[in-house]
Coordinates of C-alpha atoms in Angstrom, one line a residue:
M13 CA 29.1 3.1 -17.6
R14 CA 29.2 1.7 -14.1
L15 CA 30.8 -1.7 -14.7
I16 CA 33.3 -1.6 -11.9
R17 CA 30.8 -0.3 -9.4
V18 CA 28.2 -2.8 -10.3
L19 CA 30.5 -5.8 -10.2
L20 CA 32.0 -4.9 -6.9
V21 CA 28.6 -4.1 -5.4
S22 CA 27.3 -7.3 -6.7
L23 CA 30.2 -9.2 -5.2
L24 CA 29.7 -7.5 -1.9
C25 CA 26.0 -8.2 -1.9
L26 CA 26.7 -11.9 -2.6
T27 CA 29.0 -12.1 0.3
A28 CA 27.5 -9.6 2.8
G29 CA 24.2 -8.4 1.5
C30 CA 22.8 -5.0 0.7
S31 CA 19.5 -4.0 2.3
Q32 CA 16.8 -1.5 2.8
S33 CA 14.9 -0.9 6.0
V34 CA 11.3 -2.0 5.8
S35 CA 10.5 -2.8 9.4
T36 CA 12.1 -2.4 12.9
K37 CA 11.3 -4.4 15.9
P38 CA 10.7 -1.8 18.7
Q39 CA 12.8 -1.8 21.8
P40 CA 11.2 -3.3 24.9
E41 CA 9.9 -0.8 27.4
Q42 CA 12.8 0.6 29.4
S43 CA 13.2 2.6 32.5
A44 CA 12.6 6.3 32.1
S45 CA 15.8 8.0 30.8
V46 CA 16.7 11.1 28.9
P47 CA 19.3 11.4 26.1
T48 CA 22.7 12.2 27.5
A49 CA 26.0 13.1 25.8
G50 CA 29.1 11.0 26.0
G51 CA 30.1 7.4 25.6
T52 CA 31.3 5.2 22.8
I53 CA 29.3 3.2 20.2
T54 CA 31.2 0.1 19.0
L55 CA 30.0 -1.2 15.6
A56 CA 31.2 -4.4 13.8
M57 CA 31.4 -4.8 10.1
T58 CA 32.5 -7.9 8.2
E59 CA 34.5 -6.0 5.5
E60 CA 37.4 -3.5 5.8
P61 CA 37.7 -0.7 3.2
D62 CA 40.7 -0.5 0.9
T63 CA 40.8 3.3 1.4
L64 CA 38.7 6.1 2.8
D65 CA 39.4 8.3 -0.2
V66 CA 35.9 7.7 -1.5
Q67 CA 36.7 8.6 -5.0
A68 CA 39.5 6.0 -5.2
S69 CA 37.3 3.1 -4.1
S70 CA 34.2 1.1 -5.4
M71 CA 33.8 -0.9 -2.2
L72 CA 30.4 -0.7 -0.6
V73 CA 32.0 -0.6 2.9
T74 CA 33.9 2.6 1.8
E75 CA 30.5 4.2 1.1
F76 CA 29.2 3.1 4.5
I77 CA 32.1 4.4 6.6
G78 CA 32.6 7.4 4.3
G79 CA 29.0 8.3 4.9
Y80 CA 29.8 8.8 8.6
L81 CA 32.4 11.3 7.7
G82 CA 30.6 13.1 4.9
G83 CA 27.3 14.3 3.5
A84 CA 25.7 15.0 0.1
L85 CA 23.7 17.5 -1.8
L86 CA 20.7 15.4 -1.3
S87 CA 19.5 12.7 1.1
E88 CA 17.3 9.6 0.9
D89 CA 14.7 9.1 3.6
E90 CA 15.0 5.5 4.9
K91 CA 11.3 5.2 5.5
T92 CA 9.7 6.9 2.5
M93 CA 12.7 6.6 0.0
Q94 CA 12.0 10.3 -0.8
I95 CA 14.9 12.3 -2.1
N96 CA 15.3 15.6 -0.1
P97 CA 17.8 18.5 -0.1
S98 CA 20.6 18.1 2.4
L99 CA 23.8 20.1 2.0
A100 CA 21.7 21.9 -0.6
T101 CA 18.7 23.9 0.6
S102 CA 16.9 23.4 -2.8
Y103 CA 17.4 22.3 -6.4
T104 CA 15.7 22.7 -9.7
V105 CA 15.9 20.7 -12.9
S106 CA 15.3 22.3 -16.3
E107 CA 12.4 21.2 -18.4
D108 CA 14.7 19.4 -20.8
G109 CA 16.4 17.7 -17.9
K110 CA 19.8 18.9 -18.8
T111 CA 20.5 21.7 -16.4
W112 CA 20.4 21.0 -12.6
T113 CA 20.8 23.9 -10.3
F114 CA 21.5 23.5 -6.6
T115 CA 21.5 26.2 -3.9
L116 CA 23.8 25.3 -1.1
R117 CA 23.8 26.0 2.7
S118 CA 26.1 28.9 3.6
D119 CA 27.1 27.7 7.1
I120 CA 29.0 24.5 6.5
R121 CA 32.7 23.8 7.1
F122 CA 35.0 20.9 6.5
H123 CA 36.6 19.2 9.5
D124 CA 39.8 21.1 8.7
G125 CA 38.0 24.4 8.9
T126 CA 37.7 25.1 5.2
P127 CA 34.3 26.6 4.2
L128 CA 32.1 24.5 1.9
T129 CA 31.2 26.4 -1.3
S130 CA 29.8 25.6 -4.7
N131 CA 33.4 25.6 -5.9
S132 CA 34.2 22.8 -3.4
F133 CA 31.6 20.6 -5.2
K134 CA 32.9 21.6 -8.6
E135 CA 36.5 20.7 -7.6
T136 CA 35.3 17.5 -6.0
F137 CA 33.2 16.3 -9.0
E138 CA 35.9 17.3 -11.5
R139 CA 38.4 15.3 -9.5
A140 CA 36.0 12.3 -9.6
R141 CA 35.5 12.6 -13.3
S142 CA 39.3 12.9 -14.1
K143 CA 41.1 10.0 -15.8
E144 CA 42.5 8.8 -12.5
F145 CA 39.2 8.2 -10.8
A146 CA 36.6 8.1 -13.7
Q147 CA 36.2 4.3 -13.4
Q148 CA 35.5 4.2 -9.7
S149 CA 32.0 4.6 -8.2
T150 CA 31.9 8.3 -7.8
G151 CA 33.3 9.0 -11.2
S152 CA 31.0 6.5 -13.0
S153 CA 28.0 8.0 -11.2
L154 CA 28.8 11.4 -12.5
S155 CA 29.6 10.4 -16.0
S156 CA 26.4 11.9 -17.4
I157 CA 27.6 15.4 -16.5
E158 CA 29.0 17.5 -19.4
S159 CA 30.3 20.5 -17.4
I160 CA 29.9 22.3 -14.1
T161 CA 29.6 26.0 -13.4
V162 CA 29.5 28.1 -10.2
P163 CA 27.8 31.5 -10.6
D164 CA 28.4 32.2 -6.9
D165 CA 29.6 30.5 -3.7
Q166 CA 26.1 29.1 -3.0
T167 CA 25.0 28.1 -6.5
L168 CA 26.1 24.9 -8.3
V169 CA 25.0 24.2 -11.8
L170 CA 25.4 20.7 -13.5
H171 CA 25.1 20.8 -17.3
M172 CA 24.1 17.3 -18.4
K173 CA 24.9 15.4 -21.6
Q174 CA 21.4 14.1 -21.4
P175 CA 18.7 13.8 -18.8
S176 CA 19.6 11.3 -16.1
A177 CA 17.0 9.8 -13.7
P178 CA 19.5 7.8 -11.6
L179 CA 21.5 11.0 -10.8
L180 CA 19.2 12.0 -8.1
S181 CA 19.8 8.9 -6.0
D182 CA 23.5 9.1 -6.9
L183 CA 23.8 12.6 -5.5
A184 CA 22.2 11.4 -2.2
S185 CA 25.2 9.2 -1.4
P186 CA 26.8 10.6 1.7
G187 CA 29.9 8.5 1.1
W188 CA 30.7 8.5 -2.6
A189 CA 29.1 11.8 -3.5
Q190 CA 30.3 13.8 -0.6
P191 CA 32.3 17.0 -1.1
L192 CA 36.0 16.8 -0.4
S193 CA 38.5 19.4 0.8
L194 CA 41.1 19.7 -2.0
Q195 CA 43.2 21.6 0.6
A196 CA 43.2 18.5 2.8
I197 CA 44.0 16.2 -0.1
E198 CA 47.0 18.3 -1.2
K199 CA 48.2 18.5 2.4
A200 CA 48.0 14.7 3.0
G201 CA 49.1 13.6 -0.5
K202 CA 49.0 9.8 -1.0
Q203 CA 48.1 9.4 2.7
Y204 CA 44.8 11.1 2.3
G205 CA 42.9 7.7 2.1
R206 CA 44.2 7.0 5.7
S207 CA 43.4 10.5 7.0
P208 CA 40.2 11.7 5.3
V209 CA 38.5 15.1 5.9
G210 CA 34.8 15.5 5.4
V211 CA 31.8 17.6 6.5
G212 CA 30.0 15.0 8.5
A213 CA 28.9 14.5 12.1
W214 CA 31.9 12.3 12.7
K215 CA 35.6 13.2 12.3
F216 CA 38.3 10.7 11.4
E217 CA 40.6 9.9 14.3
S218 CA 42.6 6.7 13.6
W219 CA 42.9 3.5 11.6
K220 CA 44.4 0.2 12.9
P221 CA 44.7 -1.9 9.7
G222 CA 42.9 -5.3 10.1
E223 CA 41.3 -4.1 13.4
S224 CA 39.3 -0.9 13.6
I225 CA 38.6 2.7 12.5
S226 CA 37.9 5.2 15.2
M227 CA 35.9 8.5 14.8
A228 CA 35.1 11.4 17.2
R229 CA 32.1 13.7 17.4
N230 CA 32.3 16.8 15.3
P231 CA 31.2 19.5 17.8
D232 CA 30.5 22.1 15.0
F233 CA 28.1 19.9 13.1
H234 CA 24.5 21.3 12.7
W235 CA 23.4 20.4 9.2
A236 CA 21.8 16.9 9.6
D237 CA 19.3 15.5 7.2
A238 CA 15.7 16.6 7.6
S239 CA 14.7 13.1 8.6
A240 CA 16.9 13.4 11.8
Q241 CA 15.4 14.7 15.0
N242 CA 18.8 15.8 16.2
Q243 CA 20.0 18.6 13.9
G244 CA 23.1 19.3 15.9
P245 CA 26.3 17.3 16.9
V246 CA 25.8 13.6 17.7
K247 CA 25.7 12.8 21.4
P248 CA 28.3 10.0 21.7
D249 CA 31.9 11.0 22.0
K250 CA 33.3 8.2 19.9
L251 CA 32.3 5.7 17.2
E252 CA 34.6 2.7 16.9
I253 CA 34.1 0.4 13.8
R254 CA 35.6 -3.0 14.3
F255 CA 36.3 -5.4 11.4
I256 CA 35.2 -9.0 12.4
K257 CA 34.8 -11.4 9.5
N258 CA 33.6 -14.4 11.5
S259 CA 30.0 -14.2 12.4
Q260 CA 30.3 -16.3 15.6
T261 CA 33.2 -14.2 16.8
M262 CA 31.0 -11.1 16.2
L263 CA 28.1 -12.5 18.2
A264 CA 30.4 -13.6 21.0
A265 CA 31.6 -10.0 21.3
L266 CA 28.0 -8.8 21.2
D267 CA 27.0 -11.2 24.0
S268 CA 30.0 -10.1 26.2
G269 CA 29.1 -6.5 25.9
S270 CA 32.3 -5.4 24.2
L271 CA 30.3 -4.8 21.0
D272 CA 27.1 -2.6 20.7
V273 CA 26.0 -3.2 17.1
A274 CA 26.4 -6.4 15.0
T275 CA 25.6 -6.1 11.3
N276 CA 24.8 -8.8 8.7
V277 CA 23.5 -11.2 11.4
Q278 CA 22.1 -14.4 9.9
A279 CA 18.4 -15.3 10.3
K280 CA 19.1 -18.4 12.5
D281 CA 21.2 -16.3 14.9
A282 CA 18.8 -13.2 14.9
K283 CA 16.0 -15.3 16.3
K284 CA 17.6 -15.8 19.7
Y285 CA 18.0 -12.0 20.1
R286 CA 14.4 -11.3 19.3
S287 CA 13.4 -12.7 22.6
N288 CA 16.3 -11.2 24.6
E289 CA 15.2 -7.9 26.3
K290 CA 18.8 -6.7 26.3
F291 CA 18.8 -6.3 22.5
T292 CA 16.8 -4.9 19.6
V293 CA 16.7 -6.6 16.2
H294 CA 16.3 -4.4 13.2
E295 CA 14.9 -6.3 10.2
Q296 CA 15.4 -5.2 6.6
L297 CA 14.3 -6.5 3.3
K298 CA 17.2 -6.3 0.9
S299 CA 17.0 -3.5 -1.6
G300 CA 17.8 -5.4 -4.8
L301 CA 17.4 -9.0 -5.8
G302 CA 18.8 -11.5 -3.3
L303 CA 19.1 -14.6 -5.5
F304 CA 18.4 -15.4 -9.1
I305 CA 19.7 -17.8 -11.6
G306 CA 21.1 -16.3 -14.8
L307 CA 20.8 -18.5 -17.9
N308 CA 23.6 -18.2 -20.5
L309 CA 21.8 -17.6 -23.8
Q310 CA 25.0 -18.4 -25.7
K311 CA 24.3 -22.0 -24.9
E312 CA 21.9 -23.7 -27.4
I313 CA 19.7 -25.3 -24.8
F314 CA 18.7 -21.9 -23.3
Q315 CA 18.0 -20.3 -26.6
D316 CA 14.8 -22.4 -26.4
I317 CA 12.2 -20.3 -24.6
G318 CA 10.3 -23.5 -23.7
V319 CA 13.2 -24.7 -21.7
R320 CA 13.6 -21.4 -20.0
K321 CA 10.0 -21.3 -19.0
A322 CA 10.2 -24.9 -17.8
L323 CA 13.1 -24.1 -15.5
N324 CA 11.0 -21.2 -13.9
M325 CA 8.1 -23.6 -13.3
A326 CA 10.3 -26.3 -11.9
V327 CA 11.7 -24.3 -9.0
N328 CA 9.7 -24.1 -5.7
K329 CA 10.7 -20.7 -4.5
E330 CA 8.7 -20.8 -1.3
A331 CA 10.4 -24.0 -0.3
I332 CA 13.8 -22.4 -0.8
V333 CA 12.8 -19.4 1.3
Q334 CA 11.7 -21.6 4.1
A335 CA 14.7 -23.9 4.0
S336 CA 17.5 -21.5 3.2
L337 CA 16.2 -18.4 4.9
Q338 CA 14.2 -19.9 7.7
G339 CA 11.3 -18.0 6.2
E340 CA 13.0 -14.7 6.6
G341 CA 12.5 -13.4 3.0
V342 CA 10.1 -13.2 0.1
Q343 CA 9.8 -14.9 -3.2
A344 CA 11.2 -13.1 -6.2
F345 CA 9.2 -13.0 -9.4
G346 CA 11.1 -10.7 -11.8
P347 CA 14.3 -8.6 -12.2
L348 CA 13.4 -6.1 -9.4
G349 CA 13.0 -6.7 -5.7
E350 CA 10.0 -5.7 -3.7
A351 CA 11.9 -2.8 -2.0
M352 CA 13.0 -1.1 -5.2
F353 CA 11.5 1.8 -7.1
G354 CA 9.4 0.6 -10.0
Y355 CA 8.5 -2.9 -8.6
D356 CA 5.2 -4.1 -10.0
P357 CA 3.1 -5.7 -7.2
S358 CA 0.9 -7.4 -9.7
I359 CA 3.8 -9.4 -11.1
K360 CA 2.8 -12.2 -8.7
D361 CA -0.3 -12.6 -10.9
Y362 CA 1.5 -13.1 -14.2
A363 CA 4.9 -14.5 -13.2
Y364 CA 5.6 -18.3 -13.3
S365 CA 4.4 -20.3 -10.3
Y366 CA 5.7 -23.7 -9.2
Q367 CA 4.1 -26.2 -11.6
P368 CA 6.5 -29.2 -12.1
E369 CA 4.0 -31.1 -14.2
E370 CA 3.6 -28.2 -16.6
A371 CA 7.4 -27.9 -16.6
G372 CA 7.6 -31.5 -17.7
K373 CA 5.1 -31.0 -20.5
L374 CA 7.1 -28.1 -21.8
L375 CA 10.3 -30.1 -21.8
E376 CA 8.4 -32.9 -23.7
E377 CA 7.2 -30.4 -26.3
T378 CA 10.7 -29.1 -26.8
G379 CA 12.0 -32.6 -27.6
W380 CA 13.5 -33.5 -24.3
K381 CA 12.2 -36.9 -23.4
L382 CA 12.6 -38.9 -20.2
N383 CA 14.9 -42.0 -20.5
A384 CA 14.9 -45.2 -18.5
Q385 CA 16.9 -43.5 -15.7
G386 CA 14.3 -40.7 -15.3
L387 CA 16.6 -38.1 -17.0
R388 CA 15.8 -36.2 -20.2
E389 CA 17.7 -36.5 -23.4
R390 CA 17.3 -35.4 -27.0
N391 CA 18.9 -37.1 -30.0
G392 CA 21.0 -39.1 -27.6
T393 CA 22.3 -36.0 -25.7
P394 CA 21.5 -35.8 -22.0
L395 CA 20.0 -32.7 -20.5
R396 CA 22.9 -31.9 -18.2
V397 CA 23.8 -28.4 -17.1
H398 CA 26.4 -26.9 -14.7
L399 CA 25.4 -24.3 -12.1
L400 CA 28.0 -21.8 -10.8
S401 CA 27.6 -21.1 -7.1
I402 CA 29.3 -19.8 -4.0
E403 CA 29.4 -21.2 -0.5
R404 CA 26.8 -18.8 0.8
F405 CA 24.2 -20.1 -1.7
S406 CA 25.2 -23.8 -1.4
Q407 CA 22.0 -24.9 0.2
S408 CA 19.8 -23.0 -2.2
A409 CA 21.8 -24.4 -5.1
Q410 CA 21.4 -28.0 -3.9
L411 CA 17.6 -27.4 -3.5
V412 CA 17.4 -26.1 -7.1
Q413 CA 19.5 -29.2 -8.2
G414 CA 16.9 -31.5 -6.6
M415 CA 13.9 -29.7 -8.0
L416 CA 15.3 -29.8 -11.5
K417 CA 16.2 -33.5 -11.2
D418 CA 12.5 -34.1 -10.4
V419 CA 11.6 -32.9 -13.9
G420 CA 14.5 -34.8 -15.5
I421 CA 17.3 -32.2 -15.6
E422 CA 20.7 -33.2 -14.3
V423 CA 22.5 -30.3 -12.6
V424 CA 26.2 -30.3 -11.6
I425 CA 27.1 -27.6 -9.0
D426 CA 30.4 -25.9 -9.4
T427 CA 31.2 -24.0 -6.2
L428 CA 33.7 -21.2 -6.5
E429 CA 35.0 -18.2 -4.5
P430 CA 32.8 -15.1 -5.2
A431 CA 35.5 -13.3 -7.2
A432 CA 36.3 -16.4 -9.3
M433 CA 32.6 -16.9 -9.9
I434 CA 32.3 -13.3 -11.2
Q435 CA 35.3 -13.8 -13.5
T436 CA 33.9 -17.1 -14.8
A437 CA 30.5 -15.5 -15.5
L438 CA 32.3 -12.6 -17.3
S439 CA 34.2 -15.1 -19.5
G440 CA 30.9 -16.7 -20.7
D441 CA 32.2 -20.2 -20.0
Y442 CA 29.2 -21.5 -17.9
D443 CA 25.6 -22.7 -18.3
M444 CA 23.8 -21.2 -15.3
T445 CA 25.0 -19.0 -12.4
V446 CA 23.6 -17.8 -9.1
M447 CA 23.6 -14.1 -8.9
G448 CA 22.3 -11.2 -6.7
Y449 CA 22.6 -7.5 -6.6
G450 CA 21.9 -4.6 -4.2
A451 CA 20.5 -1.2 -5.4
T452 CA 17.7 1.2 -4.8
D453 CA 17.3 2.4 -8.4
P454 CA 16.2 0.1 -11.2
D455 CA 18.8 1.6 -13.5
V456 CA 21.1 -1.0 -12.1
L457 CA 19.4 -3.4 -14.6
F458 CA 21.1 -1.6 -17.5
Q459 CA 24.3 -3.3 -16.7
Y460 CA 22.6 -6.7 -16.3
L461 CA 20.2 -6.6 -19.3
H462 CA 21.3 -4.1 -22.0
S463 CA 22.8 -5.7 -25.1
S464 CA 25.7 -3.2 -24.9
Q465 CA 26.9 -4.9 -21.7
R466 CA 27.2 -8.4 -23.3
Q467 CA 31.0 -8.2 -23.8
G468 CA 32.9 -7.3 -20.7
G469 CA 29.8 -6.0 -18.9
S470 CA 27.4 -7.5 -16.3
N471 CA 25.0 -8.9 -18.9
F472 CA 26.2 -12.4 -18.0
S473 CA 23.1 -14.0 -19.6
D474 CA 24.1 -12.5 -23.0
I475 CA 20.6 -11.0 -23.4
A476 CA 20.1 -9.1 -26.7
D477 CA 16.5 -8.0 -26.7
E478 CA 15.6 -4.8 -28.6
Q479 CA 12.5 -4.2 -26.6
I480 CA 14.4 -4.5 -23.3
D481 CA 17.2 -2.2 -24.7
K482 CA 14.7 0.5 -25.5
L483 CA 13.0 0.3 -22.1
L484 CA 16.3 0.5 -20.3
E485 CA 17.4 3.5 -22.4
K486 CA 14.1 5.3 -21.8
G487 CA 14.2 4.6 -18.1
R488 CA 17.5 6.4 -17.8
V489 CA 16.3 9.6 -19.3
T490 CA 12.7 9.8 -18.1
V491 CA 12.5 12.1 -15.1
N492 CA 8.8 12.0 -14.5
T493 CA 8.3 9.5 -11.7
D494 CA 5.0 8.0 -12.9
E495 CA 6.2 7.6 -16.5
R496 CA 9.5 6.1 -15.3
K497 CA 7.7 3.6 -13.0
Q498 CA 5.6 2.4 -15.9
I499 CA 8.7 1.8 -18.0
Y500 CA 10.0 -0.6 -15.4
V501 CA 6.6 -2.3 -15.1
D502 CA 6.8 -3.0 -18.8
L503 CA 10.4 -4.2 -18.4
Q504 CA 9.3 -6.7 -15.8
K505 CA 6.5 -8.0 -18.0
R506 CA 9.0 -8.5 -20.9
M507 CA 11.5 -10.3 -18.6
V508 CA 8.8 -12.7 -17.4
E509 CA 7.5 -13.3 -20.9
Q510 CA 11.0 -14.2 -22.1
A511 CA 12.1 -16.1 -19.0
Y512 CA 15.7 -14.9 -19.3
W513 CA 16.3 -15.4 -15.5
V514 CA 15.0 -17.7 -12.8
P515 CA 14.2 -15.2 -9.9
I516 CA 14.2 -17.0 -6.5
F517 CA 14.2 -14.8 -3.4
T518 CA 15.0 -11.5 -1.7
E519 CA 16.2 -12.0 1.8
K520 CA 15.9 -10.1 5.0
K521 CA 19.0 -8.8 6.7
F522 CA 19.4 -8.3 10.4
T523 CA 21.2 -5.8 12.6
V524 CA 21.3 -6.5 16.4
I525 CA 21.8 -3.7 18.8
N526 CA 22.5 -3.6 22.5
N527 CA 19.7 -1.6 24.1
R528 CA 22.2 0.6 25.9
V529 CA 22.4 2.4 22.5
H530 CA 19.2 4.2 21.8
E531 CA 17.5 5.6 18.6
V532 CA 19.6 3.8 15.9
R533 CA 18.2 4.3 12.4
L534 CA 19.2 2.4 9.2
H535 CA 20.2 3.9 5.9
P536 CA 18.4 2.5 2.8
L537 CA 21.6 0.5 2.0
G538 CA 21.5 -1.1 5.4
Y539 CA 24.2 0.5 7.6
P540 CA 23.3 2.0 11.0
V541 CA 22.9 5.8 11.3
F542 CA 23.7 7.3 14.7
Q543 CA 22.6 11.0 14.3
D544 CA 19.8 10.6 16.8
S545 CA 21.6 8.0 19.0
W546 CA 22.8 8.2 22.5
V547 CA 24.4 5.8 24.9
E548 CA 23.0 4.9 28.3
Q549 CA 25.9 5.2 30.7

């Protein structure tokens, strides 16, 4: 259902990282000052969007930048992860989970002056679900909707094909799920993606391809999320987003003062800014799974559960966290990261720990004996596997290679570009592959684990497990929070029991901010939010 979205988000998370805020280093004590209006915030991102027509793109950076221009029916609090009304004042879900009714605010206008009504959302969502856009992020997220009705200008009713637990978080996306002005789309035609119109705190101003996107304050804005202290217009005059791919170039601009906010800063670089009173470092634990190794179950060797368990016991995850992340991350034990809904804290007690001797015994029991060269073989066939990797994970891959060699497994690393690695994994022509994903809702696992996704989907490991299928299907339609959480606890237990993946770590991500910019918050997906921010002149 969401293949394109999942693949592209996975790819972006492999190259850039998706994160959720879990802790923030407080700014050092500064001279007394009061928030003032004016000034420009300059932000650097490593990726440039293909378009700012949010329904025509599945790039995560489009969601980030589109979020500055837009808003959504609901919002997600970055601290509590609670879903709250936003452009809607309230909502109800019928007992059978198939009728969702939203009451909208009556005082909102698009940047072009068009009033926002329930029909605006109906037109927006129907455009997203049309044949032209159905396979993009917005369209795929709304695919569980059967029809939409609008009893009046402030009432929006979504009639569902079946209950959909992930829809709540999907409708809290200020980029992909924002309402659009069809009047503005018709006026701009094919150029709409380069001159978007939204309802957000920032208005689109200009786009210099390959360089930057500029936005200006929306003076009429007064419908911020409940979590914001400032409910009115933002204080800065301008927001300039620069596209800087090279991390050292980005940090040089930060040091010179020509850049205010640097995103996706590496752990080794973030350390020097922690002790610099001119900057604040925001630390985030990625929402999703930072690195795991997928095992291709089409290969005979991995159809043996003993071998799969041995691989899990042979990898020293903590050593990889220390060496590859400079300790700036946590070990992963199952298919969900610590920051995600449904994560089972007790998984540490029943997941595999680093036990190389036990791994060796398991391999012996499965018939893989050590030869004179210290490598394992069975019936004259050496235990040699290939590991697909990308440059970003090269050190981690080499560490895994060494650890598996210690138990007699020879690993050959094949390093590819991210897009090529994804395509190779899709083809099924591989043994093992590094992988990672970014998401806040555990329904993302449907694409990675459900048997229906084995051909052409993201189930690269070719998992066909009836118990996992039933849990994933139930997790999609169970709306009760406690019941749904237990479903994913059971799923984690099954994944550990069957050892289909080798989870390794979830990393922290870092955003460095010049202290002349105050009160920067971070969205659960990791991009800076400037609703409460102001610039010290």
